[in-house]
Amino acid sequence: MKGSFIFLIVAARPIFALWPIPRSLQAGDNLVKLSPDFQIQYAMPRPPQDLLDAVSRTIARLRSDKLQRLVVGRGESDSQRLPNAPSLTSLSLSLATTAGPVQSIMQEATKEITTRSEEYSLSVPNGGVATVVANSTLGLFRGLTTFEQLWYDDSTGVTYTYQAPVTIVNDSPAYPYRGFMLDTARNFFPVADIKRTLDAMSMVKMSQFHWHAVDSQSFPLSIPGFPQLAQKGAYSAQEIYSDSDIQDIVNYAGARGIDVLMARCFKNFSVSLPVLKQFV
Ligand SMILES: *[C@@H]1O[C@H](CO)[C@@H](O)[C@H](O)[C@H]1NC(C)=O
Ligand SMILES: *[C@@H]1O[C@H](CO)[C@@H](O)[C@H](O)[C@H]1NC(C)=O
């Protein structure tokens, strides 16, 4: 009885750094370090390039973020216990047997909204190999995002979690449409700023970039065949999104699990306009 009571308390332990909160979460209170040669592996024949890139970004952030715990002393007391803590050697990403053919994160993220598969399960044991299992590369990407949020650095540069073992089963979004709207007509935002916004969105697993691109205040979109719209409508020649800027943003978003929805701000913009075709 006493044992199961303690277990319940441990199982209910929150992980405050996780956002959004997973549907099911069990966490312990053990310290586990990331091994200095920690790796992320994939158990699939030909992983798509955007998944490989996402893995590289996760590895780079785990090495460079240097986030310390938001507590008095910044987790200094953990440092004394860390030398004896077990190490996590790798994270293994694999598709469930129920998964369909391997597609890129972008292909999965731009499917019809109710058919996207974002579910994943994550297990971080007390050392050894952690696993993420999902039915799609998009699900693996969501699991990777959750995994990233578990780690802190101590003042000596050891990367660790203090809440192992962590078990998340079938986490999936409460709402398929998790949108953020940016109005680039009233205020122009450079491409780099939009990408920074997309980075932040993907960190909290948002799924739709609602690009309110043009309005009566300005027309910053370059439309092939209709150059005068942007020439006369943009605030300046520097404040225009070229064809390749738009494609760049759509690709950047897709690789981060985000679908781009361009606002239909005008009554009947001909659907034959090639660039807008994919949005309207
Ligand atoms: C994969 O899909 C199957 C069938 O819909 C489901 O039972 C399973 O929980 C899913 N697995 C994960 C890890 O999302
Ligand atoms: C809207 O655009 C379509 C395609 O160009 C055209 O066929 C249709 O007549 C337009 N409708 C109106 C009300 O202008």
Coordinates of N, CA and C and ligand atoms in Angstrom, one line a residue, residues 94-99 117-122 132-136 139 169-172, ligand 1:
S94 N 11.8 5.9 -34.2 CA 11.3 4.8 -35.1 C 9.8 5.0 -35.4
L95 N 9.4 4.5 -36.6 CA 8.0 4.6 -37.0 C 7.3 3.3 -36.5
A96 N 6.1 3.4 -36.0 CA 5.3 2.3 -35.6 C 5.0 1.4 -36.7
T97 N 4.7 0.1 -36.5 CA 4.4 -0.8 -37.6 C 3.1 -0.4 -38.3
T98 N 2.3 0.4 -37.5 CA 1.0 0.9 -38.1 C 1.2 2.1 -39.0
A99 N 2.5 2.6 -39.1 CA 2.8 3.8 -39.9 C 2.7 3.5 -41.4
S117 N -1.0 13.1 -38.8 CA -0.7 12.2 -37.6 C 0.4 12.9 -36.8
E118 N 0.0 13.4 -35.7 CA 1.0 14.2 -34.8 C 1.4 13.4 -33.6
E119 N 0.7 12.2 -33.4 CA 0.9 11.5 -32.2 C 2.3 10.9 -32.0
Y120 N 2.8 10.8 -30.8 CA 4.0 10.1 -30.5 C 4.1 9.6 -29.1
S121 N 4.9 8.6 -28.9 CA 5.2 8.2 -27.5 C 6.7 8.4 -27.3
L122 N 7.0 8.8 -26.1 CA 8.4 9.1 -25.7 C 8.8 8.4 -24.4
V132 N 11.6 7.5 -29.3 CA 10.4 8.1 -29.7 C 9.8 7.2 -30.8
V133 N 8.5 6.9 -30.6 CA 7.8 6.1 -31.6 C 6.6 6.9 -32.1
A134 N 6.4 6.9 -33.4 CA 5.2 7.6 -34.0 C 4.8 7.0 -35.2
N135 N 3.6 7.4 -35.7 CA 3.1 6.9 -37.0 C 3.5 7.7 -38.2
S136 N 4.2 8.8 -38.0 CA 4.6 9.6 -39.1 C 5.9 10.4 -38.7
G139 N 5.0 13.1 -36.4 CA 4.9 12.6 -35.0 C 6.3 12.5 -34.3
V169 N 2.9 8.6 -23.3 CA 2.2 7.6 -24.2 C 1.2 8.3 -25.0
N170 N 1.4 8.2 -26.3 CA 0.4 8.7 -27.3 C 0.0 10.1 -27.0
D171 N 1.0 11.0 -26.9 CA 0.6 12.4 -26.8 C 0.1 12.9 -28.2
S172 N -0.9 13.6 -28.2 CA -1.5 14.2 -29.4 C -2.2 15.5 -29.1
Ligands
LIG1 C1 -0.3 4.6 -34.3 O1 -1.6 4.3 -34.8 C2 -2.2 3.2 -34.2 C3 -3.5 2.9 -35.0 O2 -4.2 4.1 -35.2 C4 -2.5 3.6 -32.8 O3 -3.1 2.5 -32.1 C5 -1.2 3.9 -32.1 O4 -1.4 4.3 -30.8 C6 -0.4 4.9 -32.8 N1 1.0 5.0 -32.3 C7 1.6 6.1 -31.9 C8 2.9 6.0 -31.3 O5 1.1 7.2 -32.1

